[in-house]
Coordinates of C-alpha atoms and ligand atoms in Angstrom, one line a residue:
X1 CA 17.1 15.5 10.7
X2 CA 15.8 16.5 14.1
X3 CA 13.5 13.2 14.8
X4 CA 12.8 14.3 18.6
X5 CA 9.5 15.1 18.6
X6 CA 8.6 11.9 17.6
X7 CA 10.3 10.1 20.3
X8 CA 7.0 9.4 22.4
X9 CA 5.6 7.1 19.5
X10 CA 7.2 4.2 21.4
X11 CA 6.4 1.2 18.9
X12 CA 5.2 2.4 15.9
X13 CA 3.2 0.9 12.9
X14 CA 3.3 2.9 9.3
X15 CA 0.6 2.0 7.5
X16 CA -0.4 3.4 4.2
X17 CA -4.3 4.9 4.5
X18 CA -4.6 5.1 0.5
X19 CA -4.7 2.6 -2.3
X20 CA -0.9 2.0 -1.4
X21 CA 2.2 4.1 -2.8
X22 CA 1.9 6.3 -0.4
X23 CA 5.6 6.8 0.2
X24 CA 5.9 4.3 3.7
X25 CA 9.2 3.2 2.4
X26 CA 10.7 7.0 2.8
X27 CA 9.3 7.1 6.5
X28 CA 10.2 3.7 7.4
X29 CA 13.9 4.9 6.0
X30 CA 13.4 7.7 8.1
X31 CA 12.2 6.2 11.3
X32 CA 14.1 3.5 11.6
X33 CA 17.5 5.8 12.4
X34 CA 15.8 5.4 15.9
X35 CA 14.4 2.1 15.6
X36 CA 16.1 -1.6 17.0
X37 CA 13.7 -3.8 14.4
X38 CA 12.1 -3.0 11.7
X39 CA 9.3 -5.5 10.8
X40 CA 7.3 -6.7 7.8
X41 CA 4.3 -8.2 8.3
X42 CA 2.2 -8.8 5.3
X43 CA 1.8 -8.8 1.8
X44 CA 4.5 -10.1 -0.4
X45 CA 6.8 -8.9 -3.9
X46 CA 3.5 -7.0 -5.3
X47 CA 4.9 -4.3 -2.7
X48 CA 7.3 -2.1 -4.2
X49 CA 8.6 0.5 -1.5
X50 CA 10.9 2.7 -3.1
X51 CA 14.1 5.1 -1.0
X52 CA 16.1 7.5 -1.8
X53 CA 19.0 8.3 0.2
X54 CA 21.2 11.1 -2.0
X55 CA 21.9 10.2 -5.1
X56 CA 21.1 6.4 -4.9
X57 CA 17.7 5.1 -5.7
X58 CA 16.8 1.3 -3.5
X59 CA 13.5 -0.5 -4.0
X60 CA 12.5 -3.1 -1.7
X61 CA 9.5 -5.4 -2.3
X62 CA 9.7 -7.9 0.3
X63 CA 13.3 -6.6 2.3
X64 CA 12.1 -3.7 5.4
X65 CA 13.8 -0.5 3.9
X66 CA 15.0 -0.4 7.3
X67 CA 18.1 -2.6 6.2
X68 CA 19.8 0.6 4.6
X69 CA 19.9 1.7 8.4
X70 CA 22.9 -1.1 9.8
X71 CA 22.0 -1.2 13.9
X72 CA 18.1 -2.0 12.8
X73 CA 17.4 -6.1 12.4
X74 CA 15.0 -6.0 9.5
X75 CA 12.4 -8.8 9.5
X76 CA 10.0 -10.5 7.2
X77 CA 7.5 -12.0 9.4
X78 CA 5.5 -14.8 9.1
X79 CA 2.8 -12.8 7.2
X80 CA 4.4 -12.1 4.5
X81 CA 4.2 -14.3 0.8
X82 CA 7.8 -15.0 0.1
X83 CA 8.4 -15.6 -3.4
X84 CA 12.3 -16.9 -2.8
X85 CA 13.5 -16.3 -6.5
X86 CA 12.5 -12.7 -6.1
X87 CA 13.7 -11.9 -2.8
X88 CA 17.5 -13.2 -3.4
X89 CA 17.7 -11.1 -6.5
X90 CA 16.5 -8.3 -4.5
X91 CA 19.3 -9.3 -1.9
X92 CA 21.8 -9.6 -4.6
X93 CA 20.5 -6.1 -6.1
X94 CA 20.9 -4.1 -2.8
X95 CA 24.1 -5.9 -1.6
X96 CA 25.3 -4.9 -5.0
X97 CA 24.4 -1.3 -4.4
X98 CA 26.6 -1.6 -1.4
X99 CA 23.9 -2.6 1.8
X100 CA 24.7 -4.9 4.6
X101 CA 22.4 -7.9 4.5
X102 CA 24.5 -10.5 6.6
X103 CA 22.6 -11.1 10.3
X104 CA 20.6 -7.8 10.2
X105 CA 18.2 -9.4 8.4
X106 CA 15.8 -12.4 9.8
X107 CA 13.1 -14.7 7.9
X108 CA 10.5 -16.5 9.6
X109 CA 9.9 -20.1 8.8
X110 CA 6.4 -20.2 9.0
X111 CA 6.4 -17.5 6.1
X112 CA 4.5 -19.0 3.4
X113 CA 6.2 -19.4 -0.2
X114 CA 5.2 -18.0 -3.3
X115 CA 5.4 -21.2 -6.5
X116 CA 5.7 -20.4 -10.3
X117 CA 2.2 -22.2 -10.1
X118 CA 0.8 -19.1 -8.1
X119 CA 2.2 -16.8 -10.9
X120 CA 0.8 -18.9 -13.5
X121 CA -2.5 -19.0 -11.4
X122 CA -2.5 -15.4 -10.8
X123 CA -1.9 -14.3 -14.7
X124 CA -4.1 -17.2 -16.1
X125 CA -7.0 -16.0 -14.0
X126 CA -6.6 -12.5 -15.2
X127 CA -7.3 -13.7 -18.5
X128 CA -9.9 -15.3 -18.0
X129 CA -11.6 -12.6 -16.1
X130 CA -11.0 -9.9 -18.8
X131 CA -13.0 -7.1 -18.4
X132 CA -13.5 -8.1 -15.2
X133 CA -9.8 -8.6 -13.8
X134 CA -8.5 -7.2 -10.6
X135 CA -5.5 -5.7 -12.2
X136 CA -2.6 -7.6 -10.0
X137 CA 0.3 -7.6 -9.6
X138 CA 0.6 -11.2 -11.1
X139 CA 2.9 -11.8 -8.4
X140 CA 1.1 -15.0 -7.3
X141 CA -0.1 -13.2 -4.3
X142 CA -3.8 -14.0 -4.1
X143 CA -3.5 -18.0 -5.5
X144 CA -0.8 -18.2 -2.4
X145 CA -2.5 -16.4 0.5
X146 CA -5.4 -19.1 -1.1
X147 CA -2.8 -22.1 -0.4
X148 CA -2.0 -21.0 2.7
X149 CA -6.2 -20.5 3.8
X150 CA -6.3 -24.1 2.6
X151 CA -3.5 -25.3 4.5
X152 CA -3.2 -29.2 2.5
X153 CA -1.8 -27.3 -0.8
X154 CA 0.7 -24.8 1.5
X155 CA 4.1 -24.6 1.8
X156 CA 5.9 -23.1 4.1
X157 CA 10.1 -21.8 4.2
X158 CA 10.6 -24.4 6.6
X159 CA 9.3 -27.0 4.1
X160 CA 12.3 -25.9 1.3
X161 CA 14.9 -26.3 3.8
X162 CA 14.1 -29.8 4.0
X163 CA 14.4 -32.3 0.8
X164 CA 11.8 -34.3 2.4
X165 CA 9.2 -32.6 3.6
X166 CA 9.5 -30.9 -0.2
X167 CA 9.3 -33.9 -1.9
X168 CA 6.5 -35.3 0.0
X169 CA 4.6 -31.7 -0.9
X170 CA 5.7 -30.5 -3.9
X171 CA 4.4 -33.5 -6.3
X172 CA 1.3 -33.6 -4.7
X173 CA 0.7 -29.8 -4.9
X174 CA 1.5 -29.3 -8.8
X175 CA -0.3 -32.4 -9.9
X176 CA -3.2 -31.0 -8.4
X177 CA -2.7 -27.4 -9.8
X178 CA -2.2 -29.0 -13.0
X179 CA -5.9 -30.9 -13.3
X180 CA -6.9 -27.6 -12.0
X181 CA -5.1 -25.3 -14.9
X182 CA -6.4 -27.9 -17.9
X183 CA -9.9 -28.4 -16.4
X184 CA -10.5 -24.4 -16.3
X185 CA -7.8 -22.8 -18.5
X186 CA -6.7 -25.6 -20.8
X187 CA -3.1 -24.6 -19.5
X188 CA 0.3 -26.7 -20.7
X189 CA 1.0 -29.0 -17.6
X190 CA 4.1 -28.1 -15.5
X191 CA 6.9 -30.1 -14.1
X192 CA 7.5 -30.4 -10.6
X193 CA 11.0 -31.5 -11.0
X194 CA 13.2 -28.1 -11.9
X195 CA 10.9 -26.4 -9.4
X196 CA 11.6 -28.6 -6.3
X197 CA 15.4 -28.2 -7.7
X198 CA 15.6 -24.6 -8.0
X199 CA 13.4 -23.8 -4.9
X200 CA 15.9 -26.3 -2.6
X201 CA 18.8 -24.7 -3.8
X202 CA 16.9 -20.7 -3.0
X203 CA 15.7 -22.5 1.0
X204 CA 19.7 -23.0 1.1
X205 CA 20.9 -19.8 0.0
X206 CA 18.1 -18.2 2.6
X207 CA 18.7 -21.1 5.5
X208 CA 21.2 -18.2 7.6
X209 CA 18.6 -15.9 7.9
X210 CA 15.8 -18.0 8.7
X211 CA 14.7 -18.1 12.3
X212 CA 11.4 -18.2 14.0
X213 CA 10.6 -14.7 13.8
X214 CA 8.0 -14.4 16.8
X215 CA 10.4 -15.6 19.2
X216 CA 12.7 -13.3 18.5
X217 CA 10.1 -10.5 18.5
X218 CA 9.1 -11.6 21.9
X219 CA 12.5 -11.4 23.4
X220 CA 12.9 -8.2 21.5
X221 CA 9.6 -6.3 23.1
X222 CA 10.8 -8.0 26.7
X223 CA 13.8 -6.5 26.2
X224 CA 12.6 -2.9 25.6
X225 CA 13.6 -2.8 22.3
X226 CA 11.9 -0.3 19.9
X227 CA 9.9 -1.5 17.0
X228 CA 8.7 -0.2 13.8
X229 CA 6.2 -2.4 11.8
X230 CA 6.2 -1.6 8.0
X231 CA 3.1 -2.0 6.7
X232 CA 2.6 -3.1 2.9
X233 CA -0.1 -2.3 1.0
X234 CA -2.8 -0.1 1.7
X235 CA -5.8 -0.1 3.8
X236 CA -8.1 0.2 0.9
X237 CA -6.6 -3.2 -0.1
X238 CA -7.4 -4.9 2.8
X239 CA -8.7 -8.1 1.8
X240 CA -11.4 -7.4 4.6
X241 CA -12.0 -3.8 4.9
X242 CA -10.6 -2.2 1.1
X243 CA -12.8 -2.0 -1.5
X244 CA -13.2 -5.8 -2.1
X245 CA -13.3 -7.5 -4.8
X246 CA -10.0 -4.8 -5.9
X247 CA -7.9 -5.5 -3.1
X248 CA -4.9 -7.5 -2.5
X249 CA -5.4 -10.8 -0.2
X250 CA -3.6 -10.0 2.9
X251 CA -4.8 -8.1 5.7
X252 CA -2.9 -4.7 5.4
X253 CA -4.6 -2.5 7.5
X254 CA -5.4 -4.7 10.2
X255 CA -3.7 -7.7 10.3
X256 CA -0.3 -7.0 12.3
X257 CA -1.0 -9.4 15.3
X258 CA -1.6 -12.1 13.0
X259 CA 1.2 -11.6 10.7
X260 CA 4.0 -10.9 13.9
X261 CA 2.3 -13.3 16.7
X262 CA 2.5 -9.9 18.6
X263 CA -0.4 -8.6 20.3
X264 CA -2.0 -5.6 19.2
X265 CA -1.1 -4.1 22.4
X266 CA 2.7 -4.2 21.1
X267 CA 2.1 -1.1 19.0
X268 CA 1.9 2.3 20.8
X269 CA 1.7 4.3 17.9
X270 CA 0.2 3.9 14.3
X271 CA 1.5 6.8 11.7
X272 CA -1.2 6.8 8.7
X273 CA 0.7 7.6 5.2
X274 CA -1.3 9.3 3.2
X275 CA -0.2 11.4 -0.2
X276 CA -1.4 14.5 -0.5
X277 CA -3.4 13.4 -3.5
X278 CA -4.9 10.1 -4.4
X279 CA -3.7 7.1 -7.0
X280 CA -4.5 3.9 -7.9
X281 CA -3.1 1.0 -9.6
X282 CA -5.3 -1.9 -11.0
X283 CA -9.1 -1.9 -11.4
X284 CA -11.8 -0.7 -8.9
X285 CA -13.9 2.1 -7.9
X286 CA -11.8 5.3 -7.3
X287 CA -14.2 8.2 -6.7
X288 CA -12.2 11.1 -7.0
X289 CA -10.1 10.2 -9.9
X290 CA -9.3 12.7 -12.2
X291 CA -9.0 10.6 -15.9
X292 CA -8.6 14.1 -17.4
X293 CA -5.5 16.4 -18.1
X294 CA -5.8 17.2 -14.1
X295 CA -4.9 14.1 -13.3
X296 CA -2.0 13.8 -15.5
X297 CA -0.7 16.7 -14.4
X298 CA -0.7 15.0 -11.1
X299 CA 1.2 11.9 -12.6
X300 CA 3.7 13.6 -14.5
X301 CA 4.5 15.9 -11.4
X302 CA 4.1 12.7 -9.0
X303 CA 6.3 10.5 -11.3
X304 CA 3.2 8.1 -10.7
X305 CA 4.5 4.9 -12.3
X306 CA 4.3 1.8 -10.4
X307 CA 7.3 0.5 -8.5
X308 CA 6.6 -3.3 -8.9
X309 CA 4.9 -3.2 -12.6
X310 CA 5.8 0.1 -13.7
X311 CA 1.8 0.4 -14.8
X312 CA 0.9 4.5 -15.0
X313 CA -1.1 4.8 -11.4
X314 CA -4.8 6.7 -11.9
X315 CA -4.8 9.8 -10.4
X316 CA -7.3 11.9 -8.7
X317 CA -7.9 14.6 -5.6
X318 CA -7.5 13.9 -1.8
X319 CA -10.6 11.9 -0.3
X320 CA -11.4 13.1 2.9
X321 CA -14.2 10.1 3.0
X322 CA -11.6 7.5 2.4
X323 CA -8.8 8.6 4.6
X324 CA -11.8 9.0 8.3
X325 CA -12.6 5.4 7.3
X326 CA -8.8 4.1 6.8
X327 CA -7.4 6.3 9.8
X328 CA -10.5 4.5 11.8
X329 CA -9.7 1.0 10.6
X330 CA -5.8 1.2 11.2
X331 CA -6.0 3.0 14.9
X332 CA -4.2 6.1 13.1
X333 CA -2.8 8.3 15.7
X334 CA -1.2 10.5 13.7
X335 CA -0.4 11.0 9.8
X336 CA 2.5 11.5 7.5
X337 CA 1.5 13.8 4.8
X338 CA 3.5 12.9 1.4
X339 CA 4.3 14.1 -1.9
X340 CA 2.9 17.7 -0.8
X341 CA 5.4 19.4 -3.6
X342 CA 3.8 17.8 -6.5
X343 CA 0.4 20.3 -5.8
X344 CA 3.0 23.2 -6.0
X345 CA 1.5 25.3 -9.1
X346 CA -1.9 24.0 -9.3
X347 CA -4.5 27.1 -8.7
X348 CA -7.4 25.2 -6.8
X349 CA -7.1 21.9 -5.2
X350 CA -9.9 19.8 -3.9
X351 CA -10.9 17.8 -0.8
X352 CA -13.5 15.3 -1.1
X353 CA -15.5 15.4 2.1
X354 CA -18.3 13.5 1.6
X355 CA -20.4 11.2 -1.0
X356 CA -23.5 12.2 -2.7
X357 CA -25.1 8.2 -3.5
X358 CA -28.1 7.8 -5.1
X359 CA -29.3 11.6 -4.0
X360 CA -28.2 10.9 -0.4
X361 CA -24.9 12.3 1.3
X362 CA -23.2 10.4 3.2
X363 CA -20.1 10.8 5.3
X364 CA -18.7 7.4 5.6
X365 CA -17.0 5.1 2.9
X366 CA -19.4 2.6 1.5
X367 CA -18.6 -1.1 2.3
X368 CA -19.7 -2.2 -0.9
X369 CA -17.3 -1.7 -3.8
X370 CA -20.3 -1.3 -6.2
X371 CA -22.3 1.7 -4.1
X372 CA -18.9 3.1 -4.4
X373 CA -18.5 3.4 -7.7
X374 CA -21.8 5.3 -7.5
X375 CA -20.2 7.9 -5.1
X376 CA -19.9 11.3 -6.3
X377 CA -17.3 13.2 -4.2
X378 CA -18.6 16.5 -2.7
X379 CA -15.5 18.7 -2.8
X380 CA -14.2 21.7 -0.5
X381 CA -11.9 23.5 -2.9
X382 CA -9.0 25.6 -1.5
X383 CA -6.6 27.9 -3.6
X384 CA -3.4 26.2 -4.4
X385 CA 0.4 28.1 -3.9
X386 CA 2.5 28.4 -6.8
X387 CA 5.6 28.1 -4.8
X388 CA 8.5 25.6 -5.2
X389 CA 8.4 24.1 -1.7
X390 CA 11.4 20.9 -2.5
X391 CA 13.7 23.5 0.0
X392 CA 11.3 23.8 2.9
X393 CA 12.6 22.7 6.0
X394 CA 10.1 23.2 8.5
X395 CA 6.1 24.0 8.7
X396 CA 6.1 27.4 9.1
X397 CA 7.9 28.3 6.2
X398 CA 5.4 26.3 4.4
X399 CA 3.3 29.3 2.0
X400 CA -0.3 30.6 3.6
X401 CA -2.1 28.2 1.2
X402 CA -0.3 25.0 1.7
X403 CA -0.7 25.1 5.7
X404 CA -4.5 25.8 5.2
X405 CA -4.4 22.3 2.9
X406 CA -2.7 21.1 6.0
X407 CA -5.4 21.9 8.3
X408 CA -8.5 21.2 6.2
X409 CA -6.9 17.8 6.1
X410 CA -6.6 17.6 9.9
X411 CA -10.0 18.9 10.4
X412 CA -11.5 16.7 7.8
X413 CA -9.8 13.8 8.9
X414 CA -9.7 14.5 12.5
X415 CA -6.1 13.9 13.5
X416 CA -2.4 15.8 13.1
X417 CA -0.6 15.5 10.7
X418 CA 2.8 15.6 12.4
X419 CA 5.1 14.7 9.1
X420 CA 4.8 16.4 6.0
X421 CA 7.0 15.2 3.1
X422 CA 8.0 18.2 0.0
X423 CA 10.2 16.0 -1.7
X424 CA 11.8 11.5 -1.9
X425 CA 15.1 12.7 0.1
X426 CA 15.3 12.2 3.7
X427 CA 16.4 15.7 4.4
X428 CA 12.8 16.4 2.4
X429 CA 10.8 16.2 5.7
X430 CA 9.5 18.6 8.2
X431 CA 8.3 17.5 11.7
X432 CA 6.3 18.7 14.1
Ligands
GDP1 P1 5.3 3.0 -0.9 O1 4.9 1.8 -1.6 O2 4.2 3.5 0.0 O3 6.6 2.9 -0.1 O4 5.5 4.2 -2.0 P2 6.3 4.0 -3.4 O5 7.8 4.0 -3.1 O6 5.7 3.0 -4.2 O7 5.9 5.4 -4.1 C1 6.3 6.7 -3.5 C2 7.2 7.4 -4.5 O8 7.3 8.8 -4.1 C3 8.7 6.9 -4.4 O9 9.2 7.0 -5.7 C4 9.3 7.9 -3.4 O10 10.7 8.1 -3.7 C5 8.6 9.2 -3.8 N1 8.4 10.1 -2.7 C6 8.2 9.9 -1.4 N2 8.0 11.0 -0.7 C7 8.0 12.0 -1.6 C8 7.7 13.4 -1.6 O11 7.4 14.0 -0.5 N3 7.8 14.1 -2.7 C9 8.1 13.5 -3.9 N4 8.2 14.3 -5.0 N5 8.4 12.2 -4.0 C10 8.3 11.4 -2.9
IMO2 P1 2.8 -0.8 -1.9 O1 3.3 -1.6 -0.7 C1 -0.2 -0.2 -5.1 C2 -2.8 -3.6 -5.9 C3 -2.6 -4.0 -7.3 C4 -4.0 -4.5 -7.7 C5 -4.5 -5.2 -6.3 C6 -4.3 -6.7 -6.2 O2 3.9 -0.5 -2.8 O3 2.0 0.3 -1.5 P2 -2.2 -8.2 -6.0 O4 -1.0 -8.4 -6.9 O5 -1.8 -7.8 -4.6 O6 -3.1 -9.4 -6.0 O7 -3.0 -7.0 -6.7 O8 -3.7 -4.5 -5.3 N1 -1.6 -3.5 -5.1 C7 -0.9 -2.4 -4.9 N2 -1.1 -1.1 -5.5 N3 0.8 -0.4 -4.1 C8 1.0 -1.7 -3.6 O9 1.9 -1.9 -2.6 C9 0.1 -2.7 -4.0 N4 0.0 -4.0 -3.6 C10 -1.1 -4.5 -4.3 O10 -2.2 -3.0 -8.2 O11 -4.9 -3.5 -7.9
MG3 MG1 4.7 1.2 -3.6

């Protein structure tokens, strides 16, 4: 794969411009070939980022998929939720699949740590929301970015590695969580005991690759070296900026500087994922969806089941609105256009290019979740191809029809799309 004409990116973050799923994982994997770090920065195990590299299948959740690439140091950053349990059986899982994860991969200590409490938190509150649930993960994601906003009830890597500070926190922590889980939810109390065992035992299984990640990325961008940031997420679930309250609760399209200790000057280049379609997993407005046999079409082509919970993702057309606001949001300097073989064999397709909300068009994304939902997409429709494209292996031999999807997108959006993605293999990718 001929990656040259993306050498001037110089540091580059991948962020994903949808509702996540995007396929960041395949570019990261694809990137990082050229690439000295690779870095996570946010988010936590609710990420499911799935590669395939010939005939094997790897899915990361809280591991860069730059760590299938052995001269790139991956590194989870002190953003990112760690739930410990999770990320060694992902370790166990890919080192089992044959991957290298000896010193090529660093953990910050300030990385805050995802409790059975947080899991328990996260599916109790679902309950009790019912209709009204986000749809998480129920990775504990939310109730721990609230720990760590909180600061007395967080703990940190650093606090597992040490018996001490652990038993000085733990107690404390779970006694509270448990008057808070039989006041509201009439929840069983839990034990504090097997959890500070088993969560010792995982801070000493992780203590070699712990490290204080910002340093090290400091020395690293002194040094020259080149550096990819892999975002998680989506930047319709920023906890700020998506389309609150169905987002997740990190900042994933804006929050690198904060979840690195890198300036935002650090990053030269931002590639926007988007798929050439739109899903969703979870609740929330989603204008363009297509809960009809369109959309399952899509899904079936797509394979769209989630990575993380396996939930079938909503499906819908490309949203033009959306992706100016995301592309804005994130600094997008240029875009990575995915899955663009799953609209092989439809006869129209449709571009959403701007709102119609409460009888007045609009061209930029509501900020409230509940105009949205209102939004009726005004579509540009364009004739589809009926071509296989899986064995395309550069733009131009792309059919008449898909190039002219291409460039409604990039006039629409109002940036190149420089990557375009027919198919999950690396050799699947044309560049330009
Ligand atoms: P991420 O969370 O953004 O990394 O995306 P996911 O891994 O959750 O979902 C993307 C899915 O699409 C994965 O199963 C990828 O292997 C697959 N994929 C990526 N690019 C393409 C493509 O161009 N065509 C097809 N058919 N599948 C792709
Ligand atoms: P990747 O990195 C798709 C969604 C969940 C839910 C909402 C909140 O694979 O693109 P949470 O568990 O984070 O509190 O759930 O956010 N969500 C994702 N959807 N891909 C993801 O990550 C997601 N991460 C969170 O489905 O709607
Ligand atoms: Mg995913």
């Amino acid at each position: 794969m001929d990656l040259s004409p993306l050498r001037s990116l110089g540091n580059t973050s991948v962020i994903g411009l949808q509702w996540g799923d995007e396929g960041k994982g395949k570019i990261v994997d694809l990137l990082t070939e050229h690439f000295d770090f690779a870095i996570r920065w946010n988010g936590g195990s609710n990420a499911g980022h799935s590669v395939k590299v010939a005939d094997k299948k790897y899915a990361f959740h809280l591991i860069p998929s730059a760590i299938l690439r052995p001269t790139c140091t991956s590194v989870i950053a002190n953003g990112v939720v760690i739930d410990p349990i999770k990320l060694l059986e992902e370790i166990d899982a890919l080192v089992g699949q044959g991957v290298r994860i000896e010193d090529n991969l660093r953990i910050s200590c300030n990385a805050n740590i995802v409790f059975p409490y947080h899991k328990l938190q996260d599916t109790l509150s679902e309950t009790h929301m019912g209709g009204s649930k986000i749809g998480t993960t129920g990775r504990g994601i939310g109730p721990c970015y609230a720990d760590k906003a909180n600061r007395s009830t967080a703990i940190r890597l650093i606090d597992i590695l040490d018996d001490a500070r652990l038993k000085e926190k733990l107690p404390r922590v779970v006694s509270e969580k448990n008057a808070i889980f039989k006041a509201l939810y009439n929840a069983e109390p839990i034990d504090w005991q097997p959890i500070f065992e088993q969560y010792r035992s995982c801070g000493e299984q992780l203590r070699p690759y712990v490290t204080d990640t910002t340093r090290l990325l400091h020395t690293a961008l002194k040094a020259g070296k080149r550096l990819l940031f892999e975002g998680a997420n989506a930047v319709l679930l920023d906890l700020d900026h998506g389309t609150f309250p169905f987002v997740t609760s990190s900042n994933c399209g804006t929050g690198l500087s904060v979840g690195t200790g890198l300036p935002g000057k650090a990053v030269n280049s931002t590639i926007g994922i988007v798929k050439a379609y739109s899903t969703r997993v979870g609740s929330g407005p989603f204008p363009t969806e297509q809960n009809n046999p369109i959309g399952d079409r899509i899904r079936e082509r797509g394979h769209e089941y989630g990575t993380t919970t396996g939930r079938p993702r909503r499906c819908g057309y490309l949203d033009a609105v959306a992706l100016r606001y995301t592309a804005a949001i994130s600094g997008t300097t240029a875009i990575s256009l995915m899955l663009l073989d799953v609209l092989s064999t439809f006869d129209e397709l449709k571009i959403a290019t701007a709102y119609k909300i409460h009888d007045q068009t609009t061209d930029w994304f509501p900020s409230d979740a509940l105009e949205l939902a209102q939004a009726e997409p005004i579509y540009e429709t364009l004739p589809g191809w009926p071509d296989d494209i899986t064995a395309v292996t550069s733009f131009d031999q792309l059919p008449k029809n898909a190039l002219a999807y291409i460039a409604a997108i990039e006039k629409h959006v109002g940036l190149p799309v420089r990557i375009a993605s027919v198919g999950a293999a690396r050799h699947q990718t044309l560049i330009r």
